[in-house]
Short mmCIF file of C-alpha atoms in Angstrom, two decimals:
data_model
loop_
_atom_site.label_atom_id
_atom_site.label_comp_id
_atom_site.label_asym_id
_atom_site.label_seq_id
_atom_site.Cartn_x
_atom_site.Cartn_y
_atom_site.Cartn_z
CA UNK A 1 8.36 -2.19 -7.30
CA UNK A 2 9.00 -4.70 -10.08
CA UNK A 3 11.41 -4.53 -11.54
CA UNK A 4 10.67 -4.91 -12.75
CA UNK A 5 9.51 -4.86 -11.00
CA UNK A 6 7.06 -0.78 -12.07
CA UNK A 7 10.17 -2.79 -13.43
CA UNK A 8 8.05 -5.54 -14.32
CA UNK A 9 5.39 -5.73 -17.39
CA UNK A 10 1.77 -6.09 -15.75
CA UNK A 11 -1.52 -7.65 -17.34
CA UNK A 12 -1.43 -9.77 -20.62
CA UNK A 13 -4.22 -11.84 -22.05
CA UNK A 14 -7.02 -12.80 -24.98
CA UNK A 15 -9.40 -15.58 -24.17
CA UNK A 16 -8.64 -19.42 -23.92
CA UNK A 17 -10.68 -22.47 -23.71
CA UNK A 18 -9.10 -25.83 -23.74
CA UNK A 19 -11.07 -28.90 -23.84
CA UNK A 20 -13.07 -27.82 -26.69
CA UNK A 21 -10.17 -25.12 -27.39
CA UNK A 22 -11.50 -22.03 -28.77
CA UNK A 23 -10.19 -18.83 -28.38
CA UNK A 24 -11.50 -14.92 -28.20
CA UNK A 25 -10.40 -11.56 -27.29
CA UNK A 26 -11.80 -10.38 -24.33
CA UNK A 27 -10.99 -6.64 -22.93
CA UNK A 28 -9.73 -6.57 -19.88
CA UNK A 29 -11.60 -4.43 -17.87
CA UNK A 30 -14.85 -6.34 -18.56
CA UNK A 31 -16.85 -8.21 -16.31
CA UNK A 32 -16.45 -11.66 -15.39
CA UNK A 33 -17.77 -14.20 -17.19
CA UNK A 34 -20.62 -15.30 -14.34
CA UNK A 35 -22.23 -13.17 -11.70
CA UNK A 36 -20.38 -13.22 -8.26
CA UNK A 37 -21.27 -15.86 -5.91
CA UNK A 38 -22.10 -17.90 -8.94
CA UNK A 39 -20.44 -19.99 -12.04
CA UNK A 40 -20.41 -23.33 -10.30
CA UNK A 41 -22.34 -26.56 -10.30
CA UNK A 42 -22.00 -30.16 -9.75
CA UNK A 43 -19.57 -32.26 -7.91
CA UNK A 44 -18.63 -29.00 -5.18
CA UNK A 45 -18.16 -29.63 -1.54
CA UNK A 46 -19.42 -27.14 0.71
CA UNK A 47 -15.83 -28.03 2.83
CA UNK A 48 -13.28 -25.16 1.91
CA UNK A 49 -10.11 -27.15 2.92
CA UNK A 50 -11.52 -29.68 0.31
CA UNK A 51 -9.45 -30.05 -2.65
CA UNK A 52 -11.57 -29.52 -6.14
CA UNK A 53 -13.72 -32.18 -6.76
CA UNK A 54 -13.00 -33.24 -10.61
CA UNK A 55 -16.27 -33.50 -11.43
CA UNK A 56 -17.19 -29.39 -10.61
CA UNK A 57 -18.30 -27.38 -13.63
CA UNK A 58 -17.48 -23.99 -13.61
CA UNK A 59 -15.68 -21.26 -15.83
CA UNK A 60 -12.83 -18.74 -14.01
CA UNK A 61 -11.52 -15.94 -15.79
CA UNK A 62 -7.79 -15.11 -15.43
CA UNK A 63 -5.35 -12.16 -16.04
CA UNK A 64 -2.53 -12.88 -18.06
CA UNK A 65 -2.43 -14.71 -20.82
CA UNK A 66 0.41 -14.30 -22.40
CA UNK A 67 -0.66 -12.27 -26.21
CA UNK A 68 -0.54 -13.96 -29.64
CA UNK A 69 3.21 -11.58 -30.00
CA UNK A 70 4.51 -14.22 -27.23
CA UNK A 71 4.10 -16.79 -29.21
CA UNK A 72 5.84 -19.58 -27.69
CA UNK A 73 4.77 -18.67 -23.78
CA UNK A 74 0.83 -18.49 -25.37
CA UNK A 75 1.56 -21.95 -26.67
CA UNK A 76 2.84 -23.03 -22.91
CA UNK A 77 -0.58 -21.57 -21.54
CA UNK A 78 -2.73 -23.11 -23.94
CA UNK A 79 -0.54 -26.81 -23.14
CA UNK A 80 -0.94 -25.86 -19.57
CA UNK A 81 -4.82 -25.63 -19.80
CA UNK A 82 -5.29 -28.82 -21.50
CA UNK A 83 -3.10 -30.93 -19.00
CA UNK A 84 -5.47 -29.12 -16.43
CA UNK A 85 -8.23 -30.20 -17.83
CA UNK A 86 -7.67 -33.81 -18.00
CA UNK A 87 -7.91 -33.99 -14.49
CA UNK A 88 -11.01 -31.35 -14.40
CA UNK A 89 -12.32 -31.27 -17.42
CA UNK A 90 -15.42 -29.36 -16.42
CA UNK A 91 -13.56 -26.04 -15.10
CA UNK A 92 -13.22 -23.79 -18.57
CA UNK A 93 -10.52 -21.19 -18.24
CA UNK A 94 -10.78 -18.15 -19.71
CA UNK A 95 -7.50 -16.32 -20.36
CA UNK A 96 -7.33 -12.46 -20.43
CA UNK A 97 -4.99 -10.66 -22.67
CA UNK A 98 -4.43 -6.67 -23.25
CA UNK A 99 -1.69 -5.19 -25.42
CA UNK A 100 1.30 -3.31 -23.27
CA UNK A 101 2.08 -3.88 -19.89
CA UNK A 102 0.14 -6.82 -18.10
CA UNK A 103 -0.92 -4.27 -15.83
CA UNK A 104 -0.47 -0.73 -15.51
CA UNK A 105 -1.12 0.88 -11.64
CA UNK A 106 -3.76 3.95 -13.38
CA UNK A 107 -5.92 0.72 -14.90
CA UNK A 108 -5.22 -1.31 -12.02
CA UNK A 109 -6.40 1.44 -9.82
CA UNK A 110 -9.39 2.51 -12.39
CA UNK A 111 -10.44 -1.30 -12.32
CA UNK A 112 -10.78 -2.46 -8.29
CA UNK A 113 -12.86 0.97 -8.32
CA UNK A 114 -14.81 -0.77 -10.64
CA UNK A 115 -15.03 -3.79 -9.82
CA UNK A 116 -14.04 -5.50 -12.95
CA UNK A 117 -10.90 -7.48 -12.28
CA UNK A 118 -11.01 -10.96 -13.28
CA UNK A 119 -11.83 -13.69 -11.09
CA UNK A 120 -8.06 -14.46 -11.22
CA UNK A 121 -6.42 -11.00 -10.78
CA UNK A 122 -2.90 -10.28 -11.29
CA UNK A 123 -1.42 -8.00 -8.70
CA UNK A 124 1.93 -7.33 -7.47
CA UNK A 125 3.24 -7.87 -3.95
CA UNK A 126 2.68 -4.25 -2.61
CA UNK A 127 -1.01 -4.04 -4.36
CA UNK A 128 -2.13 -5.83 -1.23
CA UNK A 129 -3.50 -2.76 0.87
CA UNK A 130 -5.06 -1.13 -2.30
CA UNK A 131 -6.58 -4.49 -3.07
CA UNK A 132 -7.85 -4.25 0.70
CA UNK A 133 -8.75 -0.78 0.48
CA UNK A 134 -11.30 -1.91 -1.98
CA UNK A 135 -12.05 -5.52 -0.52
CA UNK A 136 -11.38 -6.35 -3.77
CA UNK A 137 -9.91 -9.66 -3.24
CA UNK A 138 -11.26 -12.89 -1.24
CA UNK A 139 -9.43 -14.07 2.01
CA UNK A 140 -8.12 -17.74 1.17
CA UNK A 141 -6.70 -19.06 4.18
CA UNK A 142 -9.28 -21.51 4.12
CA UNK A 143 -9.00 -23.36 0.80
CA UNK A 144 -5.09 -22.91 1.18
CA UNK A 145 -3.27 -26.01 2.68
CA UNK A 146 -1.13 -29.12 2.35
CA UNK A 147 -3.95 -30.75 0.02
CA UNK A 148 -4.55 -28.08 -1.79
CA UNK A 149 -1.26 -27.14 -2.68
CA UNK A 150 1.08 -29.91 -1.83
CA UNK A 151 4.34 -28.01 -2.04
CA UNK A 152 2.93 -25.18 0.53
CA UNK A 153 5.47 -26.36 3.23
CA UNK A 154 8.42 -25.78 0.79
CA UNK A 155 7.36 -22.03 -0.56
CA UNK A 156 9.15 -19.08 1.51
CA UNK A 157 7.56 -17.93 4.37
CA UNK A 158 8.92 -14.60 3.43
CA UNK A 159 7.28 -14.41 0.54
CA UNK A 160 3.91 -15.81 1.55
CA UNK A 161 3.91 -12.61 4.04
CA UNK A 162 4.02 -10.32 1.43
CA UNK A 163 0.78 -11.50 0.85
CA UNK A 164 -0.89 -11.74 4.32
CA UNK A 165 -2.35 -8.91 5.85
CA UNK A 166 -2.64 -10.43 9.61
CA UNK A 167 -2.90 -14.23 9.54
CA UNK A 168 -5.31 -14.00 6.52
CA UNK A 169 -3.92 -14.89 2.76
CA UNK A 170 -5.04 -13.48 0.01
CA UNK A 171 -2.72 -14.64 -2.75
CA UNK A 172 -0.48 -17.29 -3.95
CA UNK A 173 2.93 -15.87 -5.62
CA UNK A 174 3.54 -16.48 -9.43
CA UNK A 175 7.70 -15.16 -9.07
CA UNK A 176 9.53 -13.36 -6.70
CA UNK A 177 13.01 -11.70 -6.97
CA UNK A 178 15.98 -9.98 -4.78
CA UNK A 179 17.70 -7.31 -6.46
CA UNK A 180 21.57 -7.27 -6.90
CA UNK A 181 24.49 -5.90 -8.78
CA UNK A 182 24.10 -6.72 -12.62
CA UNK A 183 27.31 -6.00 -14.35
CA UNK A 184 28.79 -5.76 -18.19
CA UNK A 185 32.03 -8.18 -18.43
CA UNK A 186 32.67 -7.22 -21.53
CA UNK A 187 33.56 -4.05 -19.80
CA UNK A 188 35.17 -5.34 -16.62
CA UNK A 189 37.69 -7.04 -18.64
CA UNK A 190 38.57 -3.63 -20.66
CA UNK A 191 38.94 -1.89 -17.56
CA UNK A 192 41.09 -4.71 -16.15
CA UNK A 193 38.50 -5.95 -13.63
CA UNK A 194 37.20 -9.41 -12.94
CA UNK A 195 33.65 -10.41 -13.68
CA UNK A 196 33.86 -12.92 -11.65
CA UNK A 197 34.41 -10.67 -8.24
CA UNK A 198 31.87 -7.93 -9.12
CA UNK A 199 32.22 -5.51 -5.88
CA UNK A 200 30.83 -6.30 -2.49
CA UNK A 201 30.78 -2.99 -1.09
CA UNK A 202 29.72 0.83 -1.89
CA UNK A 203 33.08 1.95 -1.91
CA UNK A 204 34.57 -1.31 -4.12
CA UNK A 205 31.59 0.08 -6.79
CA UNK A 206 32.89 3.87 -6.62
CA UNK A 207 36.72 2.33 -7.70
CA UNK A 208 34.97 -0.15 -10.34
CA UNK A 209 32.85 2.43 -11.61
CA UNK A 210 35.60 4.99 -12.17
CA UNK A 211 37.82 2.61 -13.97
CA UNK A 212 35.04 1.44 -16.32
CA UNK A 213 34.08 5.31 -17.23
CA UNK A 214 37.96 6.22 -17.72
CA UNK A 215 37.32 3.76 -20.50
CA UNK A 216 35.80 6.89 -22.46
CA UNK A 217 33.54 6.39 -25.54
CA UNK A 218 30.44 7.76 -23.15
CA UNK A 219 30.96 4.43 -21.19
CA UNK A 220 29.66 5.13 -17.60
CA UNK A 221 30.91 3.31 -14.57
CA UNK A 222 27.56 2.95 -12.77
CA UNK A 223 24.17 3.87 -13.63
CA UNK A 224 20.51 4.62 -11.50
CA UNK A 225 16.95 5.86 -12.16
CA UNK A 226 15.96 8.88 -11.07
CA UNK A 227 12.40 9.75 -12.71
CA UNK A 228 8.91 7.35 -12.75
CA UNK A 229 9.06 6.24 -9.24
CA UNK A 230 11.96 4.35 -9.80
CA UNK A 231 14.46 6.53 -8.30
CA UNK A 232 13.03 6.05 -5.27
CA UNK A 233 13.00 2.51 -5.31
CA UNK A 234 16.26 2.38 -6.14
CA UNK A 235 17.15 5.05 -3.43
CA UNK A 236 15.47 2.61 -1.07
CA UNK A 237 17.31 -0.78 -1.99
CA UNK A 238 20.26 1.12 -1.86
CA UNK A 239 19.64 2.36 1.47
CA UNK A 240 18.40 -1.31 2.55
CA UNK A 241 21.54 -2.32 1.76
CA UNK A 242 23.77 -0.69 4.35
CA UNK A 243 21.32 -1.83 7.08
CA UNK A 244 19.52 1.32 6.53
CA UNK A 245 15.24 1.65 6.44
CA UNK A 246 12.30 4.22 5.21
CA UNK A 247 10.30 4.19 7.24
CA UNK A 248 10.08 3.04 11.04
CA UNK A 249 9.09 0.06 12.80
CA UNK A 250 5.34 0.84 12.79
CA UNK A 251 4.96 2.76 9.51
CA UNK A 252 4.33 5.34 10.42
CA UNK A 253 7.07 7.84 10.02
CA UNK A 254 10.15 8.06 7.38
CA UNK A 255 13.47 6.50 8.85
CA UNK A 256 15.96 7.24 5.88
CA UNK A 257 17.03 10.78 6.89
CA UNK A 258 19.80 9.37 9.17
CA UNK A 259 23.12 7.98 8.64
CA UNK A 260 22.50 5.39 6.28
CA UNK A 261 20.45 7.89 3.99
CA UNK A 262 22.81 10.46 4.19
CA UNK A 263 25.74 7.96 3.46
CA UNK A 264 24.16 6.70 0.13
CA UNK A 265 23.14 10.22 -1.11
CA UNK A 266 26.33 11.68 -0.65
CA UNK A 267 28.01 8.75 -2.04
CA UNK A 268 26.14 9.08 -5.22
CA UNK A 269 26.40 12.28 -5.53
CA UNK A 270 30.33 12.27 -5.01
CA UNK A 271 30.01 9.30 -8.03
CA UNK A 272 28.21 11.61 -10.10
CA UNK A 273 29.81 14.96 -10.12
CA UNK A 274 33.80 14.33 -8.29
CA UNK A 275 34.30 10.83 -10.39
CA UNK A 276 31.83 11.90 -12.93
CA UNK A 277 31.53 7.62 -13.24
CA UNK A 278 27.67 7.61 -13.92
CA UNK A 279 27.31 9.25 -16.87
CA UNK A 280 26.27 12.91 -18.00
CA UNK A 281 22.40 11.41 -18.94
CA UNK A 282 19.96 11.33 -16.07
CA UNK A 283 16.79 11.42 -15.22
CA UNK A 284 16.36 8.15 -16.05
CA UNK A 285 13.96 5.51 -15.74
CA UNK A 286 13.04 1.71 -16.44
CA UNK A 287 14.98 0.43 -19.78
CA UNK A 288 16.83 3.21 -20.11
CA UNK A 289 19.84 1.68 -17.96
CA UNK A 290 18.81 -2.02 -19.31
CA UNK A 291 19.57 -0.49 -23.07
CA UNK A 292 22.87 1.07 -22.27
CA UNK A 293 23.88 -2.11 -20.47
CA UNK A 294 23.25 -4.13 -23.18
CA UNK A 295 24.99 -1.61 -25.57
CA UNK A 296 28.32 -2.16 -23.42
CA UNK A 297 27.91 2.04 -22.91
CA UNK A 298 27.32 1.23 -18.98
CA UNK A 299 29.42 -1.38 -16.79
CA UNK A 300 26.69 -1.84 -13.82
CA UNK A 301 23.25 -1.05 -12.20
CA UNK A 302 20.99 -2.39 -9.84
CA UNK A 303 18.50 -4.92 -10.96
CA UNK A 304 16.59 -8.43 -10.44
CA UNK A 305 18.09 -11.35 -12.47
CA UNK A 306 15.19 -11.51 -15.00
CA UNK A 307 16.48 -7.77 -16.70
CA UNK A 308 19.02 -10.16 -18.17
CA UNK A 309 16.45 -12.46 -20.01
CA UNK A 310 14.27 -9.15 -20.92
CA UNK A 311 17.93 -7.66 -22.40
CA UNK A 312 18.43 -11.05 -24.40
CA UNK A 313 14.87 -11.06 -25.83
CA UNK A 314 13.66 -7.83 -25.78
CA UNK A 315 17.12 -5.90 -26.75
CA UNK A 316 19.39 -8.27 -28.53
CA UNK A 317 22.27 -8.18 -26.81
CA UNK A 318 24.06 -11.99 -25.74
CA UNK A 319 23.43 -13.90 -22.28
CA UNK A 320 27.14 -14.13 -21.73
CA UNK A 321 28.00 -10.41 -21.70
CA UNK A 322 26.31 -10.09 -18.36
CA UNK A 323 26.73 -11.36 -14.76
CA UNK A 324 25.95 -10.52 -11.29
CA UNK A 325 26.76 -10.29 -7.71
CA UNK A 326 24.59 -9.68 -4.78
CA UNK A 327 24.11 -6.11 -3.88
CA UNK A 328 26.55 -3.80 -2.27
CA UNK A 329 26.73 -3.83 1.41
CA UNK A 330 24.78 -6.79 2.08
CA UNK A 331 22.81 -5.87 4.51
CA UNK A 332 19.51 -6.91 3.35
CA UNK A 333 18.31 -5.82 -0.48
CA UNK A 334 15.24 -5.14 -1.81
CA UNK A 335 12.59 -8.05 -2.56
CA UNK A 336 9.34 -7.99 -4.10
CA UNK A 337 7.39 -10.08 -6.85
CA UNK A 338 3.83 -10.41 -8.20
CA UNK A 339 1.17 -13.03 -7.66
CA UNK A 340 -2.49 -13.85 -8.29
CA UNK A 341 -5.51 -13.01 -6.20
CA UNK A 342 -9.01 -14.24 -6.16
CA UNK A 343 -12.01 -11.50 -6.52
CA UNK A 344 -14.18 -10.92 -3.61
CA UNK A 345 -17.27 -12.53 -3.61
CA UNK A 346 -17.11 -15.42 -6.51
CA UNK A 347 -18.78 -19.09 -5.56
CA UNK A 348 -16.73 -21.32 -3.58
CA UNK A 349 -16.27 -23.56 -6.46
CA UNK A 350 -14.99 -20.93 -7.89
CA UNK A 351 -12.22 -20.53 -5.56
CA UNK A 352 -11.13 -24.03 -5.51
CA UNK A 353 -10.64 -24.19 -9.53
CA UNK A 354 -8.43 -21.03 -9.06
CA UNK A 355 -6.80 -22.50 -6.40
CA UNK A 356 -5.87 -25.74 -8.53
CA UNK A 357 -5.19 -24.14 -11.47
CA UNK A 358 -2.91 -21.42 -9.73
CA UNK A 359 -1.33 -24.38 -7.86
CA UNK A 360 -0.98 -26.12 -11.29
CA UNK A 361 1.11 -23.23 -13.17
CA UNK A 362 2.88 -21.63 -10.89
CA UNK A 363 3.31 -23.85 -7.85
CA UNK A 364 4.45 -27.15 -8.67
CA UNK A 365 7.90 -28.11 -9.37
CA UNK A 366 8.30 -29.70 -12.59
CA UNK A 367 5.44 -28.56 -14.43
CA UNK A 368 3.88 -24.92 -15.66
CA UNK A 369 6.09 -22.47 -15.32
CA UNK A 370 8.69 -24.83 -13.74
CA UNK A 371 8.63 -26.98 -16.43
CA UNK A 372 12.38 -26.01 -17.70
CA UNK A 373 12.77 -28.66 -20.44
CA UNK A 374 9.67 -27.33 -22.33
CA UNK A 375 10.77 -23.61 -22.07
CA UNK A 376 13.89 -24.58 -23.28
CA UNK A 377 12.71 -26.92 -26.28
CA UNK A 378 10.32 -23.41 -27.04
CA UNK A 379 13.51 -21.22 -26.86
CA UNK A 380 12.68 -19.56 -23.65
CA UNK A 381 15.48 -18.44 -21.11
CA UNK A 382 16.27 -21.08 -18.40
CA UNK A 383 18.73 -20.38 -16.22
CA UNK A 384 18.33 -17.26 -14.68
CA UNK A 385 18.13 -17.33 -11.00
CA UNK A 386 14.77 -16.50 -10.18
CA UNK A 387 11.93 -17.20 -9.60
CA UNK A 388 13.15 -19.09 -7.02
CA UNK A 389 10.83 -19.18 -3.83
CA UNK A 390 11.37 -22.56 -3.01
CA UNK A 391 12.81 -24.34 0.05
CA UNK A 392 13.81 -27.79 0.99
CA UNK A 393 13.73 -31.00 -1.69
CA UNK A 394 11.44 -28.71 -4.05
CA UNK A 395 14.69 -25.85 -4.05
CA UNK A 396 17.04 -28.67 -5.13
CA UNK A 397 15.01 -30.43 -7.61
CA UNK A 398 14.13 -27.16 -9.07
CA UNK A 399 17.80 -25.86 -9.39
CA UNK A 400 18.77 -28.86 -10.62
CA UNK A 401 16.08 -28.69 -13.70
CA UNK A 402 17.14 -25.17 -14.16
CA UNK A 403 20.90 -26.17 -14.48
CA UNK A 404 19.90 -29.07 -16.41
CA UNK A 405 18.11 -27.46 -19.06
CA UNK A 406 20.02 -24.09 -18.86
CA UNK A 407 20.15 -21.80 -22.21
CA UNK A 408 22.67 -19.44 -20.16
CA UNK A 409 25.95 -19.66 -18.16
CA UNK A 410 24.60 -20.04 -15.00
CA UNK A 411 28.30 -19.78 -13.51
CA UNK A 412 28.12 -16.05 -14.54
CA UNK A 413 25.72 -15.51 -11.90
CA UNK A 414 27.21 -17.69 -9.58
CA UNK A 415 28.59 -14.79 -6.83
CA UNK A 416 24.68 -13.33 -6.96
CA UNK A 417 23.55 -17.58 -6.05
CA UNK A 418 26.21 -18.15 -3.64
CA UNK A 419 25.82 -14.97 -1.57
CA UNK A 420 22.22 -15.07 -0.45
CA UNK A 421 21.00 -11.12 1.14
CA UNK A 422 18.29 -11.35 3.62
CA UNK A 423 15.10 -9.89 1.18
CA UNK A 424 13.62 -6.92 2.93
CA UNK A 425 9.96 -5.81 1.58
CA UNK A 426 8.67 -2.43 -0.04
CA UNK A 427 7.94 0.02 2.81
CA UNK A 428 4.32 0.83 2.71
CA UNK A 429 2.40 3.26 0.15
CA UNK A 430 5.60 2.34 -1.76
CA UNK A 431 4.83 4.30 -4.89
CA UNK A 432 3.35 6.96 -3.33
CA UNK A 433 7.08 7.05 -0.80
CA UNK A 434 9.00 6.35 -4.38
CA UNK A 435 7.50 9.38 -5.96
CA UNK A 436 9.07 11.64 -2.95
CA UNK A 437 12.23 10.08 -3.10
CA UNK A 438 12.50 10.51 -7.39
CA UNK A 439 13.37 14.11 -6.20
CA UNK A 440 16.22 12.70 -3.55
CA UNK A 441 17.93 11.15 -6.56
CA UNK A 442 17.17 13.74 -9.25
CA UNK A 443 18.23 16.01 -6.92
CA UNK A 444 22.13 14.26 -6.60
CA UNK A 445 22.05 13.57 -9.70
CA UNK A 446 21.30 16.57 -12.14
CA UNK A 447 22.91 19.41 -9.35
CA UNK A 448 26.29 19.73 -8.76
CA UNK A 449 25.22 22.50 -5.73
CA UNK A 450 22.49 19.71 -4.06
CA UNK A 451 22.37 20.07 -0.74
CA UNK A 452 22.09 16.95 0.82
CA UNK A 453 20.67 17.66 4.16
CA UNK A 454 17.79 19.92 2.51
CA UNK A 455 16.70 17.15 0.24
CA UNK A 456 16.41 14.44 2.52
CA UNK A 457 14.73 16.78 5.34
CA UNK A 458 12.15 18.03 2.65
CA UNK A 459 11.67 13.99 1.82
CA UNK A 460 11.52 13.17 5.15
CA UNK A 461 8.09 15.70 5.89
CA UNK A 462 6.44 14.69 2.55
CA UNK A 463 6.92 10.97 3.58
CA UNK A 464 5.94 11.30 7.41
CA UNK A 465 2.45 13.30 5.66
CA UNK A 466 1.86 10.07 3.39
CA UNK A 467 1.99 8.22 6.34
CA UNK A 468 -0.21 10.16 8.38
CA UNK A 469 -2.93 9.02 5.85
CA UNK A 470 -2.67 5.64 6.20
#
């Protein structure tokens, strides 16, 4: 879901222009700035393998932008599009920004309907079929390759297939992540644990958990969501991990009211209400756990590696009082991200500046976003271990930038780096699936008298009806 991520903040912009740099709000449900099929002249070649030709003029509009309150990642963008236009200095980019999330699902939703998105559209990895639904966004495969984006060999086929449907692409990523165990060692040292071992398995975080809580104060051993969709995307990671699925091979029936599914459930709820480790608070969602975390009143949840720079910046709290192993069980975890995709029906030209420019910022080691000794000079977090979908020379030169320039002891996260889990994707109509399985986890978690067996068999029909509607 992402983290972050639903865990993750969607759709940020305001309007940039670099080469004559001038810069305007724009909403971000309006139209694009040229009619589709048009917006290019000059210079194009009518070859879509064809890299841009420098001398095409055209103007692409892009989700985004990071808003004036970010003030050093707006002056990265704005940096980013000049250096892209000295090598085309006829494409004008137009950045997007709305206050709040950089996109929320209702607007996201509201806007394909519409037809408004940006040429550039932000989307995250399982916004694919809705994107489809409404052949909303262009097939690429075409003006995808080696010279397009040089590094294409060297980007994880895993995560390209989040954005395939078939052997057609229709995005390029912009970060990815792997969820694991995020921990408090502030707390692990009180309760005479080491932060440098976080646990490996379920039953390792039951003991953990129950010595950090018999710390008292309202500290709780171990913490999870259980409201907004994200109890159910926890509930699935969790279930991931043990070797455990939601739904079957095909998609089209739930999978999770077996072993596996029973086994976390009643593990959570013995957590809960025998060891009473996780806290008398539920219900929870997004930022709740990430606040008590950061106020030392919780010793370890589930999460991606960038809820550590969000609890830094956003929260206060210090980059040293956290670390992180990979998740419990090790089976496989949970793995999503977000990306970019390319509206249906724009010119050809079109495509090939937001191909460049998407190649320029987020896929190219060294520079845009993985330009580590500028976001460190700006104060930005380097050092956290992803994004990271590289492979081969690119993954080394690009860990050893990030070490390099690292604001953050990257040896806290070390177990989490060292330990790789197999990334399993988001099971189909994911939020729709998540919403079911909110009342699986509310259910553990706020009654002592849950029964087990009924929730998961009352999951398991709502989920197998979803699915019939595919």
């Amino acid at each position: 879901m992402r983290s972050a991520r639903l865990r993750r903040t969607r759709r940020t912009s305001a309007l940039t222009l670099v080469s004559a740099l001038t810069l305007t709000a724009l909403a971000a449900c309006g139209t694009s700035s040229s009619d589709n099929g048009g917006g290019g002249s000059g210079g194009g070649s009518a070859d879509p393998s064809a890299p841009l030709d420098p001398r095409t003029k055209v103007t692409i509009t892009i989700d985004c932008m990071p808003p004036a309150a970010k003030a050093a990642e707006l002056k990265e963008w704005k940096e980013d599009v000049a250096e892209f236009n000295r090598t085309y200095p006829n494409v004008r980019i137009e950045g997007r920004s709305t206050p709040g999330q950089c996109l929320e699902p209702p607007r996201f939703t509201a806007m394909l309907k519409a037809r408004s998105q940006p040429d550039v559209f932000y989307t995250y990895f399982t916004d694919l079929p809705q994107v489809l639904d409404h052949d909303g966004a262009e097939d690429i495969t075409p003006y995808v390759n080696d010279r397009t984006v040089p590094l294409l060999k060297d980007i994880d086929p895993g995560v390209l297939g989040s954005l395939k449907d078939g052997d057609k692409l229709y995005g390029l990523p912009t970060s990815n992540y792997t969820m694991g165990l995020l921990i408090n060692r502030k707390l692990f040292e009180r309760a005479g644990l080491d932060p440098d071992s976080p646990p490996r398995t379920w039953e390792e975080v039951r003991v953990a958990a129950k010595r950090i809580a018999a710390l008292g104060d309202g500290i709780a051993g171990f913490g999870e969501y259980s409201a907004g969709n994200q109890g159910g995307w926890h509930f699935t990671a969790q279930v991931y991990s043990v070797g455990g699925a939601i739904v079957d091979a095909g998609g089209r029936k739930a999978a999770f009211n077996d072993e596996s599914g029973r086994r976390i459930a009643e593990n959570l709820h013995a957590m809960r209400w025998e060891d009473d480790s996780m806290g008398k608070t539920q219900l929870l969602k997004w930022g709740d756990l990430q606040k008590q975390i950061a106020t030392d009143k919780l010793g370890m949840f589930l999460a991606a590696p960038d809820d550590i720079a969000y609890m830094v910046q956003q929260l206060g709290a210090a980059y040293e009082n956290f670390g992180m192993g990979p998740i419990p069980g090790q089976k496989s975890t949970l793995a999503g991200g977000n990306n970019y995709m390319i509206k249906k029906g724009i010119s050809p030209d079109k495509i090939k500046a937001a191909v460049a420019w998407l190649n320029f910022k987020n896929l190219t080691v060294g520079k845009g976003q993985f330009d580590w000794a500028r976001a460190k000079a700006d104060g930005l977090p380097v050092g956290v271990p992803q994004p990271n979908f590289w492979l081969n020379e690119s993954k080394r030169k690009d860990d050893a930038a990030r070490a390099e320039h690292a604001t953050m002891p990257v040896e806290n996260f070390r177990t989490f780096t060292d330990h790789p889990v197999p990334g399993k994707a988001e099971p189909p109509r994911a939020q729709e699936i998540y919403k079911i399985l909110d009342t699986v986890m509310s259910g553990i978690l706020t009654n002592e008298d849950a029964d087990v067996d009924k929730l998961l068999d009352t999951a398991e029909a709502q989920v197998d009806q979803v699915l019939a509607g595919r």
